[in-house]
Amino acid sequence: MNSEPSPLFALISTFALLSLLAVGGANAAVPEMHRIAVDVHHWMTETQFADAFAISQLSPGPNVLIVTLIGYAVAGVAGALGATVAMCVPTAVLAYVVSRRLSRSGASRWPAVIQTALVPLSIGLMAASGLIVAQAADRNWLAVLLTVIVAVLAAATRLNPLWLLLAGAVLGFAGLI
Amino acid sequence: MPSPSPSAAAATPAPLDPVPPGLIALFAAFAKISLSGFGGVLVFARRAIVEEHRWMSAEEFSETYALCHFLPGPNIVNLSVVFGSRFRGIAGGVAAFAGLVGPPMALVIALAALYAHFGEVDALRRSLAGVSCAAAGLLISAVFRMMMPLVRRRAVLLLLVMVAVFVAIGLLRLPLPWVLLIAAPISIAISYAQKRGTA
């Protein structure tokens, strides 16, 4: 008997749980996705993970679609669909239930306290995402420099992020990264 | 009701659409929002829902988004479900969700198939490496933008929680469930104490 559970099952159960733990949205869950996909299950290499993040950022649609790419790498189209649905449905059901409750009972003081409390958690997680993607992507000092320049430009200007990503693609294509 | 004068009509925001959107309209609107949403869907969602279709006032939209941001999971996915279900119940939530996620997911699956075939092509490798570097920079800039309000308020304890979460997840690579199990109660206790202190 095979004691190893099927990858599709592991994929779906992983993302269904992560759905409810993704404080601050999909980008804040990137470190946990990386830990599970690269370190624990070896579903992807470090480079494949960085590429999946890049493709998900280049594509239109919600950030959560990085999960589609991880799912595809594990189990093809079935994996892509399974992972995406698993990542979205638990929290969507929770959002539906909570929004109905709140519209009926009126807001108490707890949502405000919890909202304040979650802010530092999501920023810490996003910072970890930035570090992990940078470590996976930046393989030389020019790459690190590009990351720093993009961070400064994006913070200081209102440039559309898509232009910065495309500038990265052009510099990479030209062999500078 | 007498028709308002042109100047009064210009001063007050246009009235909300009294007809709630149907399932197909919800699907189509969210598909369009999603497919035009490069680098952040939220802006397009606000524009479509508040300005273009007038399905919600700006305040209602902000309240709905605040709820979805506070809940775990992909915020905009939560928003589509909450929004759709408000008008058409569970079917409306499903229609909006399917519009938001379905079309771009099909596109991303096509890209994943292409990547599986051509991922080793050197020019593509180099280009994606460049995109990853830039994407890391975007994440870092988002962190600074989100952090500034805490710095301005001198919320030292909350900033310490933030740094602790960063170290635990980013440097020590600890599992997320355990980190949240410890950090969330601490952060809630700090926020609660501060709220009482200022009230």
Short mmCIF file of C-alpha atoms in Angstrom, two decimals:
data_model
loop_
_atom_site.label_atom_id
_atom_site.label_comp_id
_atom_site.label_asym_id
_atom_site.label_seq_id
_atom_site.Cartn_x
_atom_site.Cartn_y
_atom_site.Cartn_z
CA MET A 1 0.00 0.00 0.00
CA ASN A 2 1.22 3.43 -0.85
CA SER A 3 1.52 5.43 2.35
CA GLU A 4 2.27 8.66 0.46
CA PRO A 5 -1.00 10.58 -0.11
CA SER A 6 -1.67 11.64 -3.70
CA PRO A 7 -0.16 15.02 -4.63
CA LEU A 8 -3.58 16.33 -5.67
CA PHE A 9 -4.97 15.59 -2.21
CA ALA A 10 -1.98 17.21 -0.52
CA LEU A 11 -2.37 20.22 -2.82
CA ILE A 12 -6.05 20.73 -2.10
CA SER A 13 -5.81 20.21 1.66
CA THR A 14 -2.80 22.52 1.86
CA PHE A 15 -4.46 25.39 0.05
CA ALA A 16 -7.84 24.92 1.74
CA LEU A 17 -6.09 25.47 5.09
CA LEU A 18 -3.93 28.28 3.77
CA SER A 19 -7.06 30.03 2.49
CA LEU A 20 -8.16 30.61 6.09
CA LEU A 21 -4.65 31.57 7.27
CA ALA A 22 -3.91 34.09 4.51
CA VAL A 23 -4.06 37.17 6.72
CA GLY A 24 -3.57 40.17 4.43
CA GLY A 25 -4.37 38.42 1.17
CA ALA A 26 -2.62 36.14 -1.29
CA ASN A 27 0.72 37.97 -1.40
CA ALA A 28 1.06 37.64 2.37
CA ALA A 29 0.68 33.86 1.99
CA VAL A 30 3.60 33.61 -0.46
CA PRO A 31 6.16 32.59 2.23
CA GLU A 32 3.97 29.68 3.35
CA MET A 33 3.36 28.65 -0.28
CA HIS A 34 7.12 28.72 -0.83
CA ARG A 35 7.80 26.70 2.33
CA ILE A 36 5.30 24.04 1.33
CA ALA A 37 5.95 23.91 -2.43
CA VAL A 38 9.76 24.21 -2.38
CA ASP A 39 10.99 23.12 1.07
CA VAL A 40 8.48 20.54 2.31
CA HIS A 41 7.06 18.78 -0.78
CA HIS A 42 9.70 19.70 -3.40
CA TRP A 43 6.92 20.37 -5.88
CA MET A 44 8.98 23.14 -7.49
CA THR A 45 12.56 24.40 -7.55
CA GLU A 46 13.46 27.79 -6.16
CA THR A 47 13.65 29.17 -9.73
CA GLN A 48 10.31 27.69 -10.77
CA PHE A 49 8.70 29.30 -7.74
CA ALA A 50 10.18 32.70 -8.57
CA ASP A 51 9.00 32.27 -12.18
CA ALA A 52 5.49 31.34 -11.02
CA PHE A 53 5.37 34.48 -8.91
CA ALA A 54 6.59 36.54 -11.88
CA ILE A 55 3.97 35.05 -14.25
CA SER A 56 1.18 35.60 -11.73
CA GLN A 57 2.19 39.25 -11.32
CA LEU A 58 2.37 39.77 -15.09
CA SER A 59 -1.06 38.27 -15.66
CA PRO A 60 -4.31 40.17 -15.23
CA GLY A 61 -6.59 39.09 -12.41
CA PRO A 62 -6.25 38.63 -8.67
CA ASN A 63 -2.85 37.84 -7.11
CA VAL A 64 -4.21 34.52 -5.91
CA LEU A 65 -3.50 33.05 -9.34
CA ILE A 66 0.03 32.09 -8.26
CA VAL A 67 -1.79 29.17 -6.67
CA THR A 68 -3.03 28.13 -10.13
CA LEU A 69 0.59 27.94 -11.32
CA ILE A 70 1.74 25.92 -8.31
CA GLY A 71 -1.20 23.57 -8.84
CA TYR A 72 -0.36 23.15 -12.51
CA ALA A 73 3.25 22.31 -11.68
CA VAL A 74 2.07 19.57 -9.30
CA ALA A 75 -0.81 17.96 -11.18
CA GLY A 76 -1.50 19.68 -14.50
CA VAL A 77 -4.89 21.22 -15.23
CA ALA A 78 -6.61 19.25 -12.45
CA GLY A 79 -4.04 20.55 -10.00
CA ALA A 80 -4.47 24.12 -11.25
CA LEU A 81 -8.24 24.02 -10.84
CA GLY A 82 -8.13 22.12 -7.54
CA ALA A 83 -5.58 24.43 -5.94
CA THR A 84 -7.36 27.60 -7.05
CA VAL A 85 -10.77 26.45 -5.84
CA ALA A 86 -9.27 25.20 -2.55
CA MET A 87 -7.56 28.55 -1.96
CA CYS A 88 -10.72 30.58 -2.68
CA VAL A 89 -13.74 28.65 -1.43
CA PRO A 90 -13.18 28.35 2.35
CA THR A 91 -12.53 32.05 2.80
CA ALA A 92 -15.31 32.96 0.35
CA VAL A 93 -17.79 30.97 2.44
CA LEU A 94 -16.48 32.66 5.58
CA ALA A 95 -16.83 36.09 3.96
CA TYR A 96 -20.39 35.28 2.91
CA VAL A 97 -21.39 34.15 6.40
CA VAL A 98 -19.70 37.06 8.21
CA SER A 99 -21.12 39.68 5.85
CA ARG A 100 -24.64 38.36 6.47
CA ARG A 101 -24.11 38.38 10.25
CA LEU A 102 -22.70 41.88 10.29
CA SER A 103 -25.47 43.35 8.16
CA ARG A 104 -27.99 41.86 10.58
CA SER A 105 -26.49 42.62 13.99
CA GLY A 106 -24.60 45.86 13.40
CA ALA A 107 -20.87 46.17 13.95
CA SER A 108 -19.48 45.55 17.41
CA ARG A 109 -16.14 46.90 18.59
CA TRP A 110 -14.33 43.63 17.87
CA PRO A 111 -13.96 44.01 14.10
CA ALA A 112 -12.10 47.30 14.62
CA VAL A 113 -9.75 45.81 17.24
CA ILE A 114 -9.05 42.73 15.14
CA GLN A 115 -8.54 44.87 12.05
CA THR A 116 -5.89 46.94 13.87
CA ALA A 117 -4.30 43.77 15.20
CA LEU A 118 -4.04 42.13 11.77
CA VAL A 119 -2.23 45.06 10.15
CA PRO A 120 1.22 44.34 11.65
CA LEU A 121 0.79 40.62 10.92
CA SER A 122 0.04 41.22 7.26
CA ILE A 123 2.90 43.71 6.87
CA GLY A 124 5.34 41.27 8.50
CA LEU A 125 4.14 38.53 6.15
CA MET A 126 4.40 40.78 3.09
CA ALA A 127 7.96 41.73 4.11
CA ALA A 128 8.80 38.03 4.37
CA SER A 129 7.28 37.55 0.89
CA GLY A 130 9.52 40.30 -0.46
CA LEU A 131 12.60 38.69 1.09
CA ILE A 132 11.76 35.20 -0.15
CA VAL A 133 11.00 36.29 -3.72
CA ALA A 134 14.15 38.46 -3.73
CA GLN A 135 16.28 35.57 -2.47
CA ALA A 136 14.84 33.28 -5.13
CA ALA A 137 15.19 35.85 -7.92
CA ASP A 138 18.26 37.94 -7.17
CA ARG A 139 21.27 35.90 -8.17
CA ASN A 140 23.79 38.71 -8.71
CA TRP A 141 24.33 42.26 -7.55
CA LEU A 142 22.72 43.78 -10.66
CA ALA A 143 19.56 41.84 -9.85
CA VAL A 144 19.62 43.14 -6.28
CA LEU A 145 20.11 46.65 -7.63
CA LEU A 146 17.08 46.25 -9.93
CA THR A 147 14.97 45.10 -6.97
CA VAL A 148 16.04 48.13 -4.94
CA ILE A 149 15.41 50.57 -7.80
CA VAL A 150 11.94 49.15 -8.45
CA ALA A 151 11.13 49.33 -4.74
CA VAL A 152 12.14 53.01 -4.61
CA LEU A 153 10.37 53.93 -7.87
CA ALA A 154 7.17 52.16 -6.85
CA ALA A 155 7.20 53.81 -3.43
CA ALA A 156 8.04 57.30 -4.67
CA THR A 157 5.96 57.51 -7.87
CA ARG A 158 2.53 56.46 -9.05
CA LEU A 159 3.90 54.48 -11.99
CA ASN A 160 1.74 51.54 -13.01
CA PRO A 161 3.47 48.44 -11.57
CA LEU A 162 3.05 46.69 -14.90
CA TRP A 163 5.61 49.05 -16.50
CA LEU A 164 8.14 48.22 -13.79
CA LEU A 165 7.60 44.48 -14.33
CA LEU A 166 7.99 44.90 -18.10
CA ALA A 167 11.16 46.96 -17.56
CA GLY A 168 12.46 44.01 -15.54
CA ALA A 169 11.60 41.67 -18.39
CA VAL A 170 13.41 43.84 -20.93
CA LEU A 171 16.52 44.15 -18.75
CA GLY A 172 16.47 40.40 -18.16
CA PHE A 173 16.02 39.66 -21.86
CA ALA A 174 18.92 41.96 -22.66
CA GLY A 175 21.05 39.76 -20.40
CA LEU A 176 21.71 42.38 -17.74
CA ILE A 177 20.21 40.45 -14.82
CA MET B 1 -40.61 64.82 -7.41
CA PRO B 2 -39.70 67.88 -9.52
CA SER B 3 -36.73 67.40 -11.79
CA PRO B 4 -33.61 68.93 -10.21
CA SER B 5 -31.93 71.89 -11.83
CA PRO B 6 -28.76 71.09 -13.82
CA SER B 7 -26.51 72.65 -11.17
CA ALA B 8 -28.05 70.59 -8.36
CA ALA B 9 -27.71 67.44 -10.45
CA ALA B 10 -24.05 68.16 -11.00
CA ALA B 11 -23.41 68.80 -7.28
CA THR B 12 -24.97 65.58 -5.98
CA PRO B 13 -23.55 62.22 -7.02
CA ALA B 14 -25.61 60.37 -9.60
CA PRO B 15 -28.22 58.10 -8.01
CA LEU B 16 -27.54 54.40 -7.64
CA ASP B 17 -28.96 52.09 -10.25
CA PRO B 18 -32.30 50.93 -8.76
CA VAL B 19 -32.28 47.66 -10.73
CA PRO B 20 -30.04 45.05 -9.07
CA PRO B 21 -27.66 43.37 -11.50
CA GLY B 22 -28.55 39.92 -12.82
CA LEU B 23 -26.29 36.87 -12.76
CA ILE B 24 -24.93 37.39 -16.27
CA ALA B 25 -24.27 41.07 -15.57
CA LEU B 26 -22.40 40.14 -12.37
CA PHE B 27 -20.29 37.55 -14.19
CA ALA B 28 -19.52 39.92 -17.06
CA ALA B 29 -18.70 42.88 -14.82
CA PHE B 30 -16.28 40.88 -12.66
CA ALA B 31 -14.69 39.22 -15.69
CA LYS B 32 -14.03 42.66 -17.15
CA ILE B 33 -12.72 44.00 -13.81
CA SER B 34 -10.43 41.02 -13.49
CA LEU B 35 -9.04 41.02 -17.04
CA SER B 36 -8.27 44.73 -16.95
CA GLY B 37 -6.67 44.41 -13.50
CA PHE B 38 -2.95 44.34 -14.15
CA GLY B 39 -1.07 45.02 -10.93
CA GLY B 40 -4.08 45.27 -8.64
CA VAL B 41 -7.72 44.55 -9.32
CA LEU B 42 -9.11 46.77 -6.57
CA VAL B 43 -8.90 50.04 -8.50
CA PHE B 44 -10.81 48.54 -11.41
CA ALA B 45 -13.40 47.02 -9.09
CA ARG B 46 -14.08 50.38 -7.46
CA ARG B 47 -14.32 52.13 -10.83
CA ALA B 48 -16.71 49.55 -12.31
CA ILE B 49 -18.96 49.09 -9.27
CA VAL B 50 -19.17 52.67 -8.02
CA GLU B 51 -18.69 54.84 -11.12
CA GLU B 52 -19.59 52.80 -14.17
CA HIS B 53 -22.52 50.62 -13.02
CA ARG B 54 -23.52 52.64 -9.89
CA TRP B 55 -24.34 49.44 -8.02
CA MET B 56 -22.94 50.82 -4.74
CA SER B 57 -22.09 54.20 -3.27
CA ALA B 58 -18.43 54.96 -2.56
CA GLU B 59 -19.07 54.53 1.20
CA GLU B 60 -20.78 51.17 0.77
CA PHE B 61 -17.90 50.00 -1.40
CA SER B 62 -15.31 51.08 1.18
CA GLU B 63 -17.20 49.34 3.99
CA THR B 64 -17.53 46.14 1.98
CA TYR B 65 -13.86 46.21 1.06
CA ALA B 66 -12.82 46.83 4.68
CA LEU B 67 -14.72 43.71 5.73
CA CYS B 68 -13.12 41.63 2.96
CA HIS B 69 -9.67 42.96 3.79
CA PHE B 70 -10.05 42.05 7.43
CA LEU B 71 -11.07 38.48 6.63
CA PRO B 72 -8.34 36.04 5.60
CA GLY B 73 -7.83 34.93 2.03
CA PRO B 74 -7.63 36.75 -1.27
CA ASN B 75 -9.39 40.07 -0.54
CA ILE B 76 -10.81 40.70 -3.96
CA VAL B 77 -12.17 37.15 -4.15
CA ASN B 78 -13.98 37.77 -0.87
CA LEU B 79 -15.28 41.05 -2.27
CA SER B 80 -16.73 39.39 -5.37
CA VAL B 81 -18.61 36.83 -3.26
CA VAL B 82 -19.92 39.35 -0.72
CA PHE B 83 -20.91 41.77 -3.46
CA GLY B 84 -22.62 39.23 -5.72
CA SER B 85 -24.51 37.59 -2.86
CA ARG B 86 -25.82 40.95 -1.65
CA PHE B 87 -27.79 41.32 -4.88
CA ARG B 88 -28.59 37.76 -5.95
CA GLY B 89 -27.94 35.51 -2.97
CA ILE B 90 -25.57 32.56 -3.23
CA ALA B 91 -26.03 32.28 -7.01
CA GLY B 92 -24.96 35.93 -7.33
CA GLY B 93 -21.87 35.30 -5.22
CA VAL B 94 -20.94 32.31 -7.37
CA ALA B 95 -21.51 34.29 -10.60
CA ALA B 96 -19.31 37.19 -9.48
CA PHE B 97 -16.61 34.80 -8.21
CA ALA B 98 -16.66 32.80 -11.46
CA GLY B 99 -16.32 36.01 -13.47
CA LEU B 100 -13.43 37.24 -11.33
CA VAL B 101 -11.42 34.02 -11.23
CA GLY B 102 -12.52 31.95 -14.27
CA PRO B 103 -11.24 33.93 -17.29
CA PRO B 104 -7.84 34.95 -15.85
CA MET B 105 -7.39 31.42 -14.47
CA ALA B 106 -7.91 30.00 -17.97
CA LEU B 107 -5.29 32.44 -19.23
CA VAL B 108 -2.85 31.52 -16.46
CA ILE B 109 -3.33 27.79 -17.15
CA ALA B 110 -2.44 28.46 -20.80
CA LEU B 111 0.66 30.37 -19.64
CA ALA B 112 1.55 27.50 -17.29
CA ALA B 113 1.35 25.04 -20.20
CA LEU B 114 3.58 27.30 -22.30
CA TYR B 115 6.01 27.62 -19.38
CA ALA B 116 6.12 23.83 -18.99
CA HIS B 117 7.21 23.56 -22.65
CA PHE B 118 9.40 26.60 -23.04
CA GLY B 119 10.56 27.25 -19.46
CA GLU B 120 14.10 26.17 -20.37
CA VAL B 121 14.44 28.55 -23.32
CA ASP B 122 17.22 30.88 -22.33
CA ALA B 123 15.61 34.16 -23.45
CA LEU B 124 12.45 33.36 -21.48
CA ARG B 125 14.52 32.31 -18.45
CA ARG B 126 16.34 35.63 -18.46
CA SER B 127 13.17 37.69 -18.98
CA LEU B 128 11.29 35.97 -16.16
CA ALA B 129 14.30 36.39 -13.88
CA GLY B 130 14.13 40.13 -14.57
CA VAL B 131 10.39 40.18 -13.84
CA SER B 132 10.94 38.32 -10.55
CA CYS B 133 13.50 40.89 -9.42
CA ALA B 134 11.09 43.72 -10.21
CA ALA B 135 8.19 41.86 -8.54
CA ALA B 136 10.26 41.54 -5.36
CA GLY B 137 10.83 45.29 -5.49
CA LEU B 138 7.08 45.90 -5.79
CA LEU B 139 6.43 43.77 -2.70
CA ILE B 140 9.04 45.70 -0.74
CA SER B 141 7.54 49.06 -1.76
CA ALA B 142 4.08 47.84 -0.69
CA VAL B 143 5.55 46.93 2.71
CA PHE B 144 6.93 50.45 3.18
CA ARG B 145 3.66 52.05 2.13
CA MET B 146 1.70 49.91 4.60
CA MET B 147 4.23 50.46 7.37
CA MET B 148 4.27 54.27 7.28
CA PRO B 149 0.97 54.81 9.18
CA LEU B 150 2.29 52.65 12.06
CA VAL B 151 5.58 54.57 12.10
CA ARG B 152 3.77 57.91 12.08
CA ARG B 153 1.55 56.83 14.97
CA ARG B 154 4.67 55.58 16.81
CA ALA B 155 2.91 52.26 17.36
CA VAL B 156 6.09 50.69 18.72
CA LEU B 157 4.52 47.50 20.07
CA LEU B 158 2.69 46.78 16.82
CA LEU B 159 5.89 47.45 14.86
CA LEU B 160 7.65 44.93 17.12
CA VAL B 161 4.97 42.36 16.31
CA MET B 162 5.51 43.10 12.62
CA VAL B 163 9.28 42.58 12.92
CA ALA B 164 8.78 39.39 14.93
CA VAL B 165 6.47 37.97 12.25
CA PHE B 166 8.99 38.91 9.55
CA VAL B 167 11.83 37.19 11.41
CA ALA B 168 9.79 34.07 12.18
CA ILE B 169 8.47 33.63 8.63
CA GLY B 170 11.09 35.28 6.43
CA LEU B 171 14.32 34.35 8.23
CA LEU B 172 13.52 31.34 10.44
CA ARG B 173 11.04 29.92 7.88
CA LEU B 174 8.67 28.69 10.58
CA PRO B 175 5.26 27.27 9.58
CA LEU B 176 2.58 29.95 9.24
CA PRO B 177 -0.10 28.29 11.44
CA TRP B 178 2.18 28.28 14.50
CA VAL B 179 3.38 31.81 13.97
CA LEU B 180 -0.19 33.10 13.63
CA LEU B 181 -1.33 31.10 16.64
CA ILE B 182 1.20 32.96 18.78
CA ALA B 183 1.37 36.37 17.08
CA ALA B 184 -2.36 36.97 16.52
CA PRO B 185 -3.41 36.84 20.22
CA ILE B 186 -0.47 39.06 21.18
CA SER B 187 -1.36 41.59 18.50
CA ILE B 188 -5.05 41.51 19.43
CA ALA B 189 -4.18 42.06 23.11
CA ILE B 190 -2.00 45.06 22.22
CA SER B 191 -4.68 46.56 19.96
CA TYR B 192 -7.38 46.01 22.58
CA ALA B 193 -5.30 47.62 25.33
CA GLN B 194 -4.53 50.61 23.10
CA LYS B 195 -8.17 51.01 22.17
CA ARG B 196 -9.16 51.10 25.83
CA GLY B 197 -6.29 53.45 26.62
CA THR B 198 -7.38 55.99 24.04
CA ALA B 199 -11.15 55.62 24.56
#
